Amino acid sequence: MKRIAVLTSGGDSPGMNAAIRAVVRKGLNEGMEVFGINHGYAGMVAGDIFPMDSKTVGDKIGRGGTFLYSARYPEFAEEKGQLAGIEQLKKKGIEGVVVIGGDGSYHGAMRLTEHGYPAVGLPGTIDNDIVGTDFTIGFDTAVTTVVDALDKIRDTSSSHHRTFVVEVMGRNAGDIALWSGIAAGADDICIPEREFSFEKIVENIERGYEQGKNHHLIVLAEGVMHGEAFAKKLKEAGDTSDLRVSVLGHIQRGGSPTARDRVLASRMGAHAVELLKEGKGGLAIGIHNEELVDSPILGPAETGALMSVNPDGSIKVNQPHEVPIELYRLNKDLNRTSNYIS
Ligand code: ADP
Ligand code: F6P
């Protein structure tokens, strides 16, 4: 393979630029020409594709966001959109694509591969909710940002003997809440994957203040519910403390990537090029027990594929992402006032 392209798709995440840089530099070292596609699949269809050299990715490794821009473009789920994108790849003589994004973007990579354009997926999202990997590019940075915010909120919370509900991102996954909550010493962590009781949390709050605590910090994953709704339910369950809600929002998606995200992105980007060089596509790269792994995106479960198509056409996730259960136990062990009922 002599000409490849790289795009970023779905929600952006810190470290995407480091991954693009790795694809470009590794590709050039392998004697390939490397193209950038702006605005994800939307840019592919629009032909917003340009050649990149080593300098194009200079000074990018430490920058947040994605300099190739990202987009959500539902039209690419239709064959018409895919064929229009392929037309543009053909015009430039591009033979393979690296797609940095989430599960949705992986489907696009799969479709390209089925149409004869090998595409490899890299997990780029702060949510850490992508199949086939222990960690996604951007997760570590998002957690670091959240911990910094939680430390600050704890300061003001302690000064005023206040209870704080801090809503963090993660879509339907509780990873950001769990990791940041443990790192910041939160009193309660509420995530969609585990049941909890509002009454029990109210008891925890009361007991904590009775025992002389000067704050109560609750980290709430957005997948459970919004912070304001959560606070309302807490009051209905009998909370009498001075309660505030803080929604961290999109600051969690930006910022300079941590060293860990930069290294992860660099390793994954380079590996994607190695796979394309061998003509391999339809694969997603992950990290498992610190080792790089690659798995078929779609196929029968027996082949190790991350997802399969059910007879009715719906998608079955064969290896769903799971939050590490041991972290729940750890949080329970580290908090006398734990709300867990399971
Ligand atoms: P993420 O990649 O973060 O999961 P999305 O689900 O929004 O984010 O998907 C990103 C993009 O991937 C979509 O806007 C669309 O362009 C493309 N995509 C999503 N689903 C499919 C699909 N089933 N087939 C082809 N392309 C898809
Ligand atoms: O998937 C990343 C993410 O930041 C989620 O955590 C969040 O729910 C969502 O994207 C926000 O999406 P948008 O940028 O479209 O508001």
Short mmCIF file of C-alpha atoms and ligand atoms in Angstrom, two decimals:
data_model
loop_
_atom_site.label_atom_id
_atom_site.label_comp_id
_atom_site.label_asym_id
_atom_site.label_seq_id
_atom_site.Cartn_x
_atom_site.Cartn_y
_atom_site.Cartn_z
CA MET A 1 0.00 0.00 0.00
CA LYS A 2 1.50 3.33 -1.05
CA ARG A 3 -1.14 5.94 -0.26
CA ILE A 4 -3.14 6.15 2.92
CA ALA A 5 -5.36 8.74 4.58
CA VAL A 6 -6.33 9.55 8.15
CA LEU A 7 -9.47 11.14 9.59
CA THR A 8 -10.99 11.90 12.99
CA SER A 9 -14.70 11.30 13.56
CA GLY A 10 -17.32 11.51 16.32
CA GLY A 11 -16.60 13.46 19.51
CA ASP A 12 -13.04 14.79 19.64
CA SER A 13 -10.63 13.76 22.37
CA PRO A 14 -7.21 14.90 23.60
CA GLY A 15 -4.55 12.77 21.93
CA MET A 16 -6.20 12.62 18.52
CA ASN A 17 -3.50 14.95 17.17
CA ALA A 18 -0.79 12.70 18.59
CA ALA A 19 -2.41 9.75 16.80
CA ILE A 20 -2.57 11.65 13.49
CA ARG A 21 1.08 12.60 13.89
CA ALA A 22 2.03 8.98 14.47
CA VAL A 23 0.14 7.83 11.37
CA VAL A 24 1.82 10.49 9.24
CA ARG A 25 5.36 10.01 10.51
CA LYS A 26 5.19 6.21 10.52
CA GLY A 27 3.59 6.20 7.08
CA LEU A 28 6.32 8.45 5.66
CA ASN A 29 8.98 6.23 7.22
CA GLU A 30 7.40 3.25 5.52
CA GLY A 31 7.68 5.06 2.18
CA MET A 32 3.98 5.87 1.94
CA GLU A 33 2.21 9.08 1.03
CA VAL A 34 -0.19 10.18 3.75
CA PHE A 35 -3.29 12.33 3.26
CA GLY A 36 -5.39 14.12 5.83
CA ILE A 37 -9.18 14.17 5.55
CA ASN A 38 -10.81 17.16 7.22
CA HIS A 39 -14.15 16.90 9.07
CA GLY A 40 -14.38 13.10 9.27
CA TYR A 41 -16.59 11.23 6.84
CA ALA A 42 -18.30 14.50 5.84
CA GLY A 43 -14.96 15.76 4.53
CA MET A 44 -14.29 12.48 2.76
CA VAL A 45 -17.54 12.81 0.84
CA ALA A 46 -16.85 16.50 0.13
CA GLY A 47 -13.33 15.68 -1.10
CA ASP A 48 -11.70 17.78 1.62
CA ILE A 49 -8.53 15.71 1.40
CA PHE A 50 -4.95 17.05 1.35
CA PRO A 51 -1.42 15.63 1.34
CA MET A 52 0.51 15.83 4.61
CA ASP A 53 4.23 15.82 5.26
CA SER A 54 6.30 15.59 8.37
CA LYS A 55 5.96 19.33 8.98
CA THR A 56 2.16 19.24 8.79
CA VAL A 57 2.17 17.37 12.08
CA GLY A 58 5.02 19.33 13.68
CA ASP A 59 4.15 20.93 17.01
CA LYS A 60 0.87 19.02 17.22
CA ILE A 61 1.60 16.23 19.69
CA GLY A 62 0.76 18.33 22.74
CA ARG A 63 -2.33 20.02 21.37
CA GLY A 64 -5.87 19.15 22.38
CA GLY A 65 -8.76 18.71 19.94
CA THR A 66 -8.08 17.52 16.42
CA PHE A 67 -6.49 19.70 13.78
CA LEU A 68 -8.27 17.60 11.12
CA TYR A 69 -11.56 18.61 12.75
CA SER A 70 -14.27 16.14 13.59
CA ALA A 71 -17.84 15.78 12.47
CA ARG A 72 -20.92 13.69 12.98
CA TYR A 73 -22.23 12.76 9.54
CA PRO A 74 -25.11 10.25 9.69
CA GLU A 75 -25.30 10.11 5.86
CA PHE A 76 -22.21 7.89 5.93
CA ALA A 77 -24.29 5.10 7.45
CA GLU A 78 -26.03 4.88 4.04
CA GLU A 79 -24.37 3.11 1.13
CA LYS A 80 -24.87 6.20 -1.03
CA GLY A 81 -22.69 8.23 1.34
CA GLN A 82 -20.04 5.53 1.51
CA LEU A 83 -19.80 5.25 -2.30
CA ALA A 84 -19.55 9.03 -2.60
CA GLY A 85 -16.66 8.96 -0.10
CA ILE A 86 -14.93 6.17 -1.99
CA GLU A 87 -15.22 8.16 -5.23
CA GLN A 88 -13.15 10.86 -3.57
CA LEU A 89 -10.57 8.37 -2.26
CA LYS A 90 -10.23 6.94 -5.77
CA LYS A 91 -9.60 10.39 -7.22
CA LYS A 92 -6.57 10.75 -4.95
CA GLY A 93 -5.40 7.17 -5.42
CA ILE A 94 -5.84 6.45 -1.70
CA GLU A 95 -5.78 2.74 -0.88
CA GLY A 96 -6.37 2.59 2.87
CA VAL A 97 -7.69 4.75 5.71
CA VAL A 98 -7.04 5.17 9.42
CA VAL A 99 -10.19 6.20 11.28
CA ILE A 100 -9.83 7.70 14.74
CA GLY A 101 -13.17 7.74 16.57
CA GLY A 102 -15.71 5.66 18.43
CA ASP A 103 -17.94 2.67 17.70
CA GLY A 104 -19.96 4.63 15.13
CA SER A 105 -16.80 5.60 13.29
CA TYR A 106 -15.66 1.95 13.40
CA HIS A 107 -18.77 1.02 11.43
CA GLY A 108 -17.75 3.48 8.76
CA ALA A 109 -14.27 1.86 8.70
CA MET A 110 -15.91 -1.53 8.33
CA ARG A 111 -18.04 -0.37 5.40
CA LEU A 112 -14.98 1.09 3.63
CA THR A 113 -13.16 -2.20 4.07
CA GLU A 114 -16.13 -4.12 2.65
CA HIS A 115 -16.04 -1.81 -0.37
CA GLY A 116 -12.37 -2.69 -0.96
CA TYR A 117 -10.71 0.14 0.99
CA PRO A 118 -9.00 -1.37 4.03
CA ALA A 119 -9.66 0.86 7.03
CA VAL A 120 -8.34 0.51 10.56
CA GLY A 121 -10.03 2.03 13.64
CA LEU A 122 -8.34 3.71 16.60
CA PRO A 123 -10.37 4.34 19.78
CA GLY A 124 -10.64 8.10 20.24
CA THR A 125 -13.04 9.30 22.91
CA ILE A 126 -12.89 10.59 26.47
CA ASP A 127 -15.64 8.15 27.51
CA ASN A 128 -13.50 4.98 27.54
CA ASP A 129 -16.56 3.11 26.28
CA ILE A 130 -15.20 1.54 23.09
CA VAL A 131 -15.20 -2.19 22.52
CA GLY A 132 -11.87 -4.00 22.20
CA THR A 133 -9.69 -1.84 24.40
CA ASP A 134 -8.98 -1.26 28.07
CA PHE A 135 -8.34 2.42 27.44
CA THR A 136 -9.27 4.95 24.79
CA ILE A 137 -7.22 7.89 23.56
CA GLY A 138 -8.30 10.92 25.62
CA PHE A 139 -9.67 9.15 28.68
CA ASP A 140 -6.61 9.72 30.85
CA THR A 141 -6.58 13.43 30.00
CA ALA A 142 -10.30 13.81 30.74
CA VAL A 143 -9.89 12.08 34.09
CA THR A 144 -6.93 14.33 34.92
CA THR A 145 -9.04 17.40 34.07
CA VAL A 146 -11.92 16.15 36.21
CA VAL A 147 -9.65 15.39 39.16
CA ASP A 148 -8.25 18.91 38.99
CA ALA A 149 -11.81 20.30 39.02
CA LEU A 150 -12.88 18.01 41.87
CA ASP A 151 -9.91 19.09 43.98
CA LYS A 152 -10.95 22.71 43.49
CA ILE A 153 -14.59 22.02 44.25
CA ARG A 154 -13.53 20.17 47.38
CA ASP A 155 -11.68 23.30 48.57
CA THR A 156 -14.74 25.53 48.41
CA SER A 157 -17.01 22.72 49.55
CA SER A 158 -14.94 22.31 52.74
CA SER A 159 -14.90 26.04 53.47
CA HIS A 160 -18.70 26.12 53.50
CA HIS A 161 -19.59 22.66 54.81
CA ARG A 162 -21.37 22.00 51.55
CA THR A 163 -22.45 18.95 49.65
CA PHE A 164 -21.59 18.96 45.94
CA VAL A 165 -22.99 16.90 43.13
CA VAL A 166 -20.48 17.08 40.27
CA GLU A 167 -21.84 15.84 36.95
CA VAL A 168 -19.17 14.44 34.65
CA MET A 169 -19.31 13.20 31.07
CA GLY A 170 -19.07 9.63 29.84
CA ARG A 171 -22.26 9.15 27.84
CA ASN A 172 -23.59 5.78 29.08
CA ALA A 173 -20.34 4.73 30.72
CA GLY A 174 -19.25 5.41 34.29
CA ASP A 175 -15.50 5.21 33.71
CA ILE A 176 -14.74 8.93 33.98
CA ALA A 177 -16.80 9.19 37.18
CA LEU A 178 -15.26 6.09 38.70
CA TRP A 179 -11.61 6.85 38.00
CA SER A 180 -11.84 10.55 38.83
CA GLY A 181 -13.97 9.88 41.91
CA ILE A 182 -11.41 7.51 43.33
CA ALA A 183 -8.51 9.80 42.42
CA ALA A 184 -10.20 12.78 44.10
CA GLY A 185 -11.37 10.85 47.16
CA ALA A 186 -15.06 11.41 46.43
CA ASP A 187 -17.53 10.28 49.09
CA ASP A 188 -19.98 8.80 46.62
CA ILE A 189 -19.67 7.81 42.99
CA CYS A 190 -22.85 7.17 41.03
CA ILE A 191 -22.56 5.46 37.67
CA PRO A 192 -25.09 3.91 35.29
CA GLU A 193 -23.62 0.42 35.59
CA ARG A 194 -24.45 0.05 39.29
CA GLU A 195 -27.61 0.47 41.31
CA PHE A 196 -27.59 2.90 44.21
CA SER A 197 -30.07 4.27 46.73
CA PHE A 198 -30.78 7.97 47.28
CA GLU A 199 -31.83 7.20 50.86
CA LYS A 200 -28.49 5.54 51.48
CA ILE A 201 -26.62 8.54 50.08
CA VAL A 202 -28.61 10.86 52.34
CA GLU A 203 -27.62 8.67 55.30
CA ASN A 204 -24.00 8.87 54.17
CA ILE A 205 -24.15 12.64 53.97
CA GLU A 206 -25.69 12.93 57.44
CA ARG A 207 -23.27 10.46 58.99
CA GLY A 208 -20.32 12.19 57.40
CA TYR A 209 -21.20 15.60 58.81
CA GLU A 210 -21.98 14.02 62.21
CA GLN A 211 -18.53 12.46 62.18
CA GLY A 212 -16.97 15.87 61.64
CA LYS A 213 -16.51 15.92 57.88
CA ASN A 214 -16.68 19.39 56.38
CA HIS A 215 -17.83 18.47 52.90
CA HIS A 216 -19.50 15.71 50.92
CA LEU A 217 -18.46 15.19 47.33
CA ILE A 218 -20.63 13.13 44.99
CA VAL A 219 -19.35 12.37 41.50
CA LEU A 220 -22.25 11.69 39.18
CA ALA A 221 -21.86 10.14 35.73
CA GLU A 222 -24.11 11.90 33.20
CA GLY A 223 -25.43 8.50 32.11
CA VAL A 224 -27.27 8.19 35.44
CA MET A 225 -29.17 11.48 35.13
CA HIS A 226 -28.48 15.19 35.08
CA GLY A 227 -27.06 16.84 38.17
CA GLU A 228 -30.11 19.01 38.86
CA ALA A 229 -32.48 16.03 38.64
CA PHE A 230 -30.17 14.09 40.94
CA ALA A 231 -30.13 16.94 43.48
CA LYS A 232 -33.94 17.09 43.40
CA LYS A 233 -34.16 13.39 44.16
CA LEU A 234 -31.65 13.75 46.96
CA LYS A 235 -33.80 16.46 48.55
CA GLU A 236 -36.92 14.30 48.11
CA ALA A 237 -35.05 11.51 49.89
CA GLY A 238 -34.56 13.84 52.89
CA ASP A 239 -31.25 15.63 52.33
CA THR A 240 -31.04 18.78 54.47
CA SER A 241 -27.45 19.75 53.69
CA ASP A 242 -26.36 22.87 51.82
CA LEU A 243 -26.34 21.31 48.38
CA ARG A 244 -24.83 22.60 45.13
CA VAL A 245 -24.60 21.15 41.65
CA SER A 246 -21.69 21.64 39.29
CA VAL A 247 -21.76 20.41 35.69
CA LEU A 248 -18.23 20.23 34.31
CA GLY A 249 -19.26 20.02 30.64
CA HIS A 250 -17.00 20.31 27.63
CA ILE A 251 -13.85 21.37 29.48
CA GLN A 252 -13.48 17.61 29.89
CA ARG A 253 -13.00 17.22 26.14
CA GLY A 254 -10.22 19.78 25.68
CA GLY A 255 -6.72 20.46 26.85
CA SER A 256 -3.24 19.20 26.24
CA PRO A 257 -3.15 15.39 26.34
CA THR A 258 -1.38 13.69 29.22
CA ALA A 259 1.85 11.80 28.56
CA ARG A 260 -0.08 8.55 28.86
CA ASP A 261 -2.56 9.58 26.14
CA ARG A 262 0.24 10.80 23.89
CA VAL A 263 2.11 7.53 24.20
CA LEU A 264 -1.04 5.46 23.70
CA ALA A 265 -1.97 7.50 20.62
CA SER A 266 1.55 7.22 19.21
CA ARG A 267 1.68 3.45 19.67
CA MET A 268 -1.76 2.92 18.18
CA GLY A 269 -1.20 5.27 15.24
CA ALA A 270 2.03 3.54 14.28
CA HIS A 271 0.43 0.11 14.59
CA ALA A 272 -2.43 1.17 12.31
CA VAL A 273 0.10 1.93 9.59
CA GLU A 274 1.76 -1.47 10.06
CA LEU A 275 -1.61 -3.17 9.56
CA LEU A 276 -2.44 -1.15 6.44
CA LYS A 277 1.01 -1.87 5.06
CA GLU A 278 0.10 -5.54 5.23
CA GLY A 279 -3.16 -4.73 3.44
CA LYS A 280 -5.21 -5.49 6.57
CA GLY A 281 -8.45 -3.61 7.22
CA GLY A 282 -11.70 -3.97 9.14
CA LEU A 283 -9.67 -4.07 12.34
CA ALA A 284 -9.78 -1.95 15.47
CA ILE A 285 -6.72 -1.38 17.60
CA GLY A 286 -6.88 -1.58 21.36
CA ILE A 287 -4.69 -1.95 24.39
CA HIS A 288 -5.13 -4.90 26.70
CA ASN A 289 -2.91 -5.46 29.74
CA GLU A 290 -0.54 -2.82 28.32
CA GLU A 291 -0.10 -4.76 25.04
CA LEU A 292 -1.43 -3.51 21.70
CA VAL A 293 -4.12 -5.77 20.25
CA ASP A 294 -6.17 -5.67 17.07
CA SER A 295 -9.54 -7.31 16.50
CA PRO A 296 -11.96 -7.63 13.60
CA ILE A 297 -14.60 -4.91 13.98
CA LEU A 298 -17.49 -6.98 12.65
CA GLY A 299 -17.88 -10.73 12.15
CA PRO A 300 -18.80 -13.97 13.88
CA ALA A 301 -18.04 -13.93 17.61
CA GLU A 302 -15.80 -17.01 17.22
CA THR A 303 -13.35 -14.97 15.12
CA GLY A 304 -12.81 -12.57 18.03
CA ALA A 305 -14.85 -9.88 16.25
CA LEU A 306 -15.92 -7.01 18.47
CA MET A 307 -19.43 -6.91 17.02
CA SER A 308 -21.71 -9.27 15.05
CA VAL A 309 -24.79 -8.72 12.95
CA ASN A 310 -27.91 -10.46 14.32
CA PRO A 311 -30.26 -12.25 11.87
CA ASP A 312 -32.65 -9.25 12.11
CA GLY A 313 -29.83 -6.89 11.02
CA SER A 314 -29.25 -5.37 14.45
CA ILE A 315 -25.74 -5.23 15.93
CA LYS A 316 -24.64 -7.46 18.80
CA VAL A 317 -21.64 -6.35 20.78
CA ASN A 318 -19.57 -9.45 21.50
CA GLN A 319 -17.12 -7.92 23.90
CA PRO A 320 -18.96 -5.07 25.60
CA HIS A 321 -16.86 -2.58 27.47
CA GLU A 322 -17.16 -3.04 31.22
CA VAL A 323 -16.08 -0.75 34.02
CA PRO A 324 -13.58 -2.54 36.27
CA ILE A 325 -15.60 -3.92 39.16
CA GLU A 326 -12.59 -3.92 41.47
CA LEU A 327 -12.68 -0.14 41.47
CA TYR A 328 -16.16 -0.25 43.05
CA ARG A 329 -14.87 -2.46 45.76
CA LEU A 330 -11.93 -0.16 46.25
CA ASN A 331 -14.17 2.86 46.63
CA LYS A 332 -16.29 0.97 49.12
CA ASP A 333 -13.20 0.03 51.11
CA LEU A 334 -11.93 3.58 51.11
CA ASN A 335 -15.18 5.19 52.25
CA ARG A 336 -16.87 4.37 55.50
CA THR A 337 -19.98 6.00 54.07
CA SER A 338 -20.41 3.98 50.93
CA ASN A 339 -23.78 4.00 49.15
CA TYR A 340 -23.39 0.73 47.32
CA ILE A 341 -26.09 -1.84 47.61
CA SER A 342 -24.43 -4.34 45.30
P1 ADP B 1 -18.47 7.75 17.55
O1 ADP B 1 -17.58 7.37 16.43
O2 ADP B 1 -17.79 8.61 18.57
O3 ADP B 1 -19.21 6.57 18.13
P2 ADP B 1 -20.86 8.51 16.11
O4 ADP B 1 -21.67 7.35 16.57
O5 ADP B 1 -21.49 9.85 16.03
O6 ADP B 1 -19.56 8.76 17.00
O7 ADP B 1 -20.27 8.12 14.69
C1 ADP B 1 -19.37 9.00 14.02
C2 ADP B 1 -19.63 8.95 12.55
O8 ADP B 1 -19.37 7.62 12.05
C3 ADP B 1 -21.07 9.22 12.15
O9 ADP B 1 -21.39 10.60 12.15
C4 ADP B 1 -21.08 8.61 10.75
O10 ADP B 1 -20.45 9.49 9.85
C5 ADP B 1 -20.22 7.37 10.94
N1 ADP B 1 -21.08 6.20 11.22
C6 ADP B 1 -21.80 5.96 12.33
N2 ADP B 1 -22.52 4.81 12.23
C7 ADP B 1 -22.23 4.29 11.02
C8 ADP B 1 -22.64 3.12 10.30
N3 ADP B 1 -23.50 2.25 10.82
N4 ADP B 1 -22.13 2.91 9.08
C9 ADP B 1 -21.25 3.79 8.53
N5 ADP B 1 -20.84 4.92 9.16
C10 ADP B 1 -21.31 5.18 10.37
O1 F6P B 2 -18.60 11.07 23.57
C1 F6P B 2 -17.94 12.15 24.13
C2 F6P B 2 -18.93 13.09 24.78
O2 F6P B 2 -18.19 14.19 25.27
C3 F6P B 2 -19.79 12.48 25.86
O3 F6P B 2 -19.11 12.32 27.08
C4 F6P B 2 -20.92 13.49 25.91
O4 F6P B 2 -22.11 12.88 26.36
C5 F6P B 2 -21.07 13.88 24.47
O5 F6P B 2 -19.85 13.58 23.83
C6 F6P B 2 -21.37 15.33 24.28
O6 F6P B 2 -21.61 15.51 22.93
P1 F6P B 2 -21.70 16.95 22.24
O7 F6P B 2 -20.29 17.41 22.04
O8 F6P B 2 -22.39 16.65 20.96
O9 F6P B 2 -22.45 17.84 23.17
#
